Amino acid sequence: MNRPTYGWNVLLFVLTFFTLTFQDDIFRIPYLNSATISEIFRIRTPYSFSLLGILFCHEMGHYFAARYYGIKATLPYFLPVPFSPVGTMGAVIRIKEPIRNKIQLFDIGIWGPAMSLVLSIPCLVIGLYNSQLVSLAERAATLQAHPGLVDIHFGDSILTYILSQKILGPFDSSLFTVEYNPLAFAGWVGLLITALNLLPFGQLDGGHIVYSLAGEGYRKWIYYLFSAFLLLSIWNYSWILWGLLIYYFIRVEHPFVPDASYPIGKFRKIFGWGMLLSFLLIFPISPITVVSSSGAKNSLGEDLWNILLEVFSK
């Protein structure tokens, strides 16, 4: 019997730790002195370790559910992204055997986002108590003084907006933005990754959940839901890329999985629809906006909204 090897798992874990810690500074490491590298480690490792823990527990939620049913699965493969302000695309495991019925599919699908949701919210809450508000006018003035710089704004979901207003506010979000401390930022990214996984399409966790709950009948309306999702690109153009990834690679429809020999049960239905409803609270319509010295370019949705405001204010 071949013994499993974990070389790729370990290598990708280490690389993801470095991309989380250094982010877009990673290619400057050879030119940085030891004091600067030490300072980056001191400031950013709370973010790296916290987010790695969230991602690890997310994937192990899937892994242990699969192993509970005797289905072979790999340990997590982390996905490093050095060009991103986040530093990662998350992590994945590979299910190496067919899932036999929708109850198994439901349990394997739901325990990943459930774990990351439960861990991300405390990180965000605790971190917000050590975060601060910064003036958007001051940030704009800094960009004007240094035209080569760019600023990155991290958008709110309903939940992050309520929590930041409760803990740091109340404040006018058109005048101030939250500068997340590393732990809060790990919570924000954890919620974003959880929300993306809960999109109800194809092989995403949300796709597993909604297909398990709704059955084959969901094929009658899933493309209408996908079309509604594409409308989000009016507010943030990155959703066009996500739409292409889902359509061509993740797929809109879920592959066929047989029904179980007994009903999915009331508890799973409540749990499943509750997780899908949590998506509405943690999903940011415009997660990341890059701002230059000329300001942030309005999305089509913002331009249409401003036009409507002008028309109805007359």
mmCIF file with all atom_site columns, N, CA, C and O in Angstrom, residues 205-229:
data_model
loop_
_atom_site.group_PDB
_atom_site.id
_atom_site.type_symbol
_atom_site.label_atom_id
_atom_site.label_alt_id
_atom_site.label_comp_id
_atom_site.label_asym_id
_atom_site.label_entity_id
_atom_site.label_seq_id
_atom_site.pdbx_PDB_ins_code
_atom_site.Cartn_x
_atom_site.Cartn_y
_atom_site.Cartn_z
_atom_site.occupancy
_atom_site.B_iso_or_equiv
_atom_site.pdbx_formal_charge
_atom_site.auth_seq_id
_atom_site.auth_comp_id
_atom_site.auth_asym_id
_atom_site.auth_atom_id
_atom_site.pdbx_PDB_model_num
ATOM 1   N N  . ASP A 1 205 ? -19.277 25.226 -1.862  1.00 0.00 ? 205 ASP A N  1
ATOM 2   C CA . ASP A 1 205 ? -19.981 24.706 -0.692  1.00 0.00 ? 205 ASP A CA 1
ATOM 3   C C  . ASP A 1 205 ? -21.466 25.052 -0.731  1.00 0.00 ? 205 ASP A C  1
ATOM 4   O O  . ASP A 1 205 ? -22.325 24.224 -0.397  1.00 0.00 ? 205 ASP A O  1
ATOM 5   N N  . GLY A 1 206 ? -21.774 26.299 -1.124  1.00 0.00 ? 206 GLY A N  1
ATOM 6   C CA . GLY A 1 206 ? -23.179 26.696 -1.237  1.00 0.00 ? 206 GLY A CA 1
ATOM 7   C C  . GLY A 1 206 ? -23.919 25.886 -2.276  1.00 0.00 ? 206 GLY A C  1
ATOM 8   O O  . GLY A 1 206 ? -25.115 25.613 -2.124  1.00 0.00 ? 206 GLY A O  1
ATOM 9   N N  . GLY A 1 207 ? -23.212 25.486 -3.344  1.00 0.00 ? 207 GLY A N  1
ATOM 10  C CA . GLY A 1 207 ? -23.821 24.620 -4.351  1.00 0.00 ? 207 GLY A CA 1
ATOM 11  C C  . GLY A 1 207 ? -24.164 23.262 -3.793  1.00 0.00 ? 207 GLY A C  1
ATOM 12  O O  . GLY A 1 207 ? -25.240 22.706 -4.077  1.00 0.00 ? 207 GLY A O  1
ATOM 13  N N  . HIS A 1 208 ? -23.259 22.689 -2.975  1.00 0.00 ? 208 HIS A N  1
ATOM 14  C CA . HIS A 1 208 ? -23.549 21.409 -2.321  1.00 0.00 ? 208 HIS A CA 1
ATOM 15  C C  . HIS A 1 208 ? -24.789 21.526 -1.432  1.00 0.00 ? 208 HIS A C  1
ATOM 16  O O  . HIS A 1 208 ? -25.663 20.658 -1.428  1.00 0.00 ? 208 HIS A O  1
ATOM 17  N N  . ILE A 1 209 ? -24.841 22.624 -0.663  1.00 0.00 ? 209 ILE A N  1
ATOM 18  C CA . ILE A 1 209 ? -25.911 22.778 0.326   1.00 0.00 ? 209 ILE A CA 1
ATOM 19  C C  . ILE A 1 209 ? -27.266 22.954 -0.359  1.00 0.00 ? 209 ILE A C  1
ATOM 20  O O  . ILE A 1 209 ? -28.244 22.269 -0.035  1.00 0.00 ? 209 ILE A O  1
ATOM 21  N N  . VAL A 1 210 ? -27.339 23.907 -1.316  1.00 0.00 ? 210 VAL A N  1
ATOM 22  C CA . VAL A 1 210 ? -28.631 24.200 -1.924  1.00 0.00 ? 210 VAL A CA 1
ATOM 23  C C  . VAL A 1 210 ? -29.120 23.019 -2.761  1.00 0.00 ? 210 VAL A C  1
ATOM 24  O O  . VAL A 1 210 ? -30.337 22.720 -2.796  1.00 0.00 ? 210 VAL A O  1
ATOM 25  N N  . TYR A 1 211 ? -28.227 22.295 -3.404  1.00 0.00 ? 211 TYR A N  1
ATOM 26  C CA . TYR A 1 211 ? -28.625 21.116 -4.179  1.00 0.00 ? 211 TYR A CA 1
ATOM 27  C C  . TYR A 1 211 ? -29.132 20.007 -3.261  1.00 0.00 ? 211 TYR A C  1
ATOM 28  O O  . TYR A 1 211 ? -30.120 19.331 -3.568  1.00 0.00 ? 211 TYR A O  1
ATOM 29  N N  . SER A 1 212 ? -28.474 19.837 -2.104  1.00 0.00 ? 212 SER A N  1
ATOM 30  C CA . SER A 1 212 ? -28.928 18.825 -1.149  1.00 0.00 ? 212 SER A CA 1
ATOM 31  C C  . SER A 1 212 ? -30.317 19.155 -0.617  1.00 0.00 ? 212 SER A C  1
ATOM 32  O O  . SER A 1 212 ? -31.137 18.260 -0.400  1.00 0.00 ? 212 SER A O  1
ATOM 33  N N  . LEU A 1 213 ? -30.579 20.435 -0.404  1.00 0.00 ? 213 LEU A N  1
ATOM 34  C CA . LEU A 1 213 ? -31.862 20.847 0.156   1.00 0.00 ? 213 LEU A CA 1
ATOM 35  C C  . LEU A 1 213 ? -32.982 20.854 -0.886  1.00 0.00 ? 213 LEU A C  1
ATOM 36  O O  . LEU A 1 213 ? -34.101 20.425 -0.611  1.00 0.00 ? 213 LEU A O  1
ATOM 37  N N  . ALA A 1 214 ? -32.667 21.358 -2.075  1.00 0.00 ? 214 ALA A N  1
ATOM 38  C CA . ALA A 1 214 ? -33.712 21.562 -3.080  1.00 0.00 ? 214 ALA A CA 1
ATOM 39  C C  . ALA A 1 214 ? -33.864 20.403 -4.040  1.00 0.00 ? 214 ALA A C  1
ATOM 40  O O  . ALA A 1 214 ? -34.908 20.271 -4.689  1.00 0.00 ? 214 ALA A O  1
ATOM 41  N N  . GLY A 1 215 ? -32.828 19.561 -4.161  1.00 0.00 ? 215 GLY A N  1
ATOM 42  C CA . GLY A 1 215 ? -32.922 18.409 -5.054  1.00 0.00 ? 215 GLY A CA 1
ATOM 43  C C  . GLY A 1 215 ? -32.863 18.792 -6.525  1.00 0.00 ? 215 GLY A C  1
ATOM 44  O O  . GLY A 1 215 ? -32.495 19.914 -6.888  1.00 0.00 ? 215 GLY A O  1
ATOM 45  N N  . GLU A 1 216 ? -33.273 17.860 -7.382  1.00 0.00 ? 216 GLU A N  1
ATOM 46  C CA . GLU A 1 216 ? -33.161 18.061 -8.820  1.00 0.00 ? 216 GLU A CA 1
ATOM 47  C C  . GLU A 1 216 ? -33.999 19.233 -9.323  1.00 0.00 ? 216 GLU A C  1
ATOM 48  O O  . GLU A 1 216 ? -33.690 19.820 -10.357 1.00 0.00 ? 216 GLU A O  1
ATOM 49  N N  . GLY A 1 217 ? -35.043 19.575 -8.578  1.00 0.00 ? 217 GLY A N  1
ATOM 50  C CA . GLY A 1 217 ? -35.896 20.676 -9.009  1.00 0.00 ? 217 GLY A CA 1
ATOM 51  C C  . GLY A 1 217 ? -35.177 22.001 -9.098  1.00 0.00 ? 217 GLY A C  1
ATOM 52  O O  . GLY A 1 217 ? -35.641 22.924 -9.785  1.00 0.00 ? 217 GLY A O  1
ATOM 53  N N  . TYR A 1 218 ? -34.017 22.114 -8.429  1.00 0.00 ? 218 TYR A N  1
ATOM 54  C CA . TYR A 1 218 ? -33.325 23.401 -8.422  1.00 0.00 ? 218 TYR A CA 1
ATOM 55  C C  . TYR A 1 218 ? -32.764 23.746 -9.798  1.00 0.00 ? 218 TYR A C  1
ATOM 56  O O  . TYR A 1 218 ? -32.468 24.907 -10.084 1.00 0.00 ? 218 TYR A O  1
ATOM 57  N N  . ARG A 1 219 ? -32.642 22.754 -10.668 1.00 0.00 ? 219 ARG A N  1
ATOM 58  C CA . ARG A 1 219 ? -32.116 23.015 -12.022 1.00 0.00 ? 219 ARG A CA 1
ATOM 59  C C  . ARG A 1 219 ? -33.059 23.896 -12.831 1.00 0.00 ? 219 ARG A C  1
ATOM 60  O O  . ARG A 1 219 ? -32.652 24.513 -13.822 1.00 0.00 ? 219 ARG A O  1
ATOM 61  N N  . LYS A 1 220 ? -34.319 23.998 -12.410 1.00 0.00 ? 220 LYS A N  1
ATOM 62  C CA . LYS A 1 220 ? -35.287 24.835 -13.121 1.00 0.00 ? 220 LYS A CA 1
ATOM 63  C C  . LYS A 1 220 ? -35.027 26.321 -12.898 1.00 0.00 ? 220 LYS A C  1
ATOM 64  O O  . LYS A 1 220 ? -35.433 27.145 -13.716 1.00 0.00 ? 220 LYS A O  1
ATOM 65  N N  . TRP A 1 221 ? -34.389 26.663 -11.757 1.00 0.00 ? 221 TRP A N  1
ATOM 66  C CA . TRP A 1 221 ? -34.228 28.086 -11.456 1.00 0.00 ? 221 TRP A CA 1
ATOM 67  C C  . TRP A 1 221 ? -32.793 28.532 -11.173 1.00 0.00 ? 221 TRP A C  1
ATOM 68  O O  . TRP A 1 221 ? -32.536 29.723 -10.989 1.00 0.00 ? 221 TRP A O  1
ATOM 69  N N  . ILE A 1 222 ? -31.831 27.602 -11.184 1.00 0.00 ? 222 ILE A N  1
ATOM 70  C CA . ILE A 1 222 ? -30.482 27.991 -10.792 1.00 0.00 ? 222 ILE A CA 1
ATOM 71  C C  . ILE A 1 222 ? -29.852 28.978 -11.776 1.00 0.00 ? 222 ILE A C  1
ATOM 72  O O  . ILE A 1 222 ? -29.083 29.868 -11.385 1.00 0.00 ? 222 ILE A O  1
ATOM 73  N N  . TYR A 1 223 ? -30.204 28.882 -13.067 1.00 0.00 ? 223 TYR A N  1
ATOM 74  C CA . TYR A 1 223 ? -29.625 29.829 -14.035 1.00 0.00 ? 223 TYR A CA 1
ATOM 75  C C  . TYR A 1 223 ? -30.224 31.223 -13.881 1.00 0.00 ? 223 TYR A C  1
ATOM 76  O O  . TYR A 1 223 ? -29.567 32.221 -14.195 1.00 0.00 ? 223 TYR A O  1
ATOM 77  N N  . TYR A 1 224 ? -31.460 31.322 -13.402 1.00 0.00 ? 224 TYR A N  1
ATOM 78  C CA . TYR A 1 224 ? -32.019 32.641 -13.091 1.00 0.00 ? 224 TYR A CA 1
ATOM 79  C C  . TYR A 1 224 ? -31.242 33.273 -11.936 1.00 0.00 ? 224 TYR A C  1
ATOM 80  O O  . TYR A 1 224 ? -30.947 34.476 -11.942 1.00 0.00 ? 224 TYR A O  1
ATOM 81  N N  . LEU A 1 225 ? -30.898 32.450 -10.944 1.00 0.00 ? 225 LEU A N  1
ATOM 82  C CA . LEU A 1 225 ? -30.118 32.942 -9.811  1.00 0.00 ? 225 LEU A CA 1
ATOM 83  C C  . LEU A 1 225 ? -28.714 33.354 -10.264 1.00 0.00 ? 225 LEU A C  1
ATOM 84  O O  . LEU A 1 225 ? -28.175 34.367 -9.817  1.00 0.00 ? 225 LEU A O  1
ATOM 85  N N  . PHE A 1 226 ? -28.131 32.599 -11.166 1.00 0.00 ? 226 PHE A N  1
ATOM 86  C CA . PHE A 1 226 ? -26.814 32.940 -11.700 1.00 0.00 ? 226 PHE A CA 1
ATOM 87  C C  . PHE A 1 226 ? -26.870 34.258 -12.477 1.00 0.00 ? 226 PHE A C  1
ATOM 88  O O  . PHE A 1 226 ? -25.957 35.089 -12.373 1.00 0.00 ? 226 PHE A O  1
ATOM 89  N N  . SER A 1 227 ? -27.930 34.467 -13.221 1.00 0.00 ? 227 SER A N  1
ATOM 90  C CA . SER A 1 227 ? -28.091 35.731 -13.952 1.00 0.00 ? 227 SER A CA 1
ATOM 91  C C  . SER A 1 227 ? -28.188 36.902 -12.983 1.00 0.00 ? 227 SER A C  1
ATOM 92  O O  . SER A 1 227 ? -27.615 37.973 -13.224 1.00 0.00 ? 227 SER A O  1
ATOM 93  N N  . ALA A 1 228 ? -28.897 36.695 -11.872 1.00 0.00 ? 228 ALA A N  1
ATOM 94  C CA . ALA A 1 228 ? -28.980 37.747 -10.847 1.00 0.00 ? 228 ALA A CA 1
ATOM 95  C C  . ALA A 1 228 ? -27.608 38.021 -10.240 1.00 0.00 ? 228 ALA A C  1
ATOM 96  O O  . ALA A 1 228 ? -27.251 39.174 -9.977  1.00 0.00 ? 228 ALA A O  1
ATOM 97  N N  . PHE A 1 229 ? -26.831 36.960 -10.040 1.00 0.00 ? 229 PHE A N  1
ATOM 98  C CA . PHE A 1 229 ? -25.475 37.137 -9.516  1.00 0.00 ? 229 PHE A CA 1
ATOM 99  C C  . PHE A 1 229 ? -24.625 37.980 -10.464 1.00 0.00 ? 229 PHE A C  1
ATOM 100 O O  . PHE A 1 229 ? -23.851 38.841 -10.031 1.00 0.00 ? 229 PHE A O  1
#
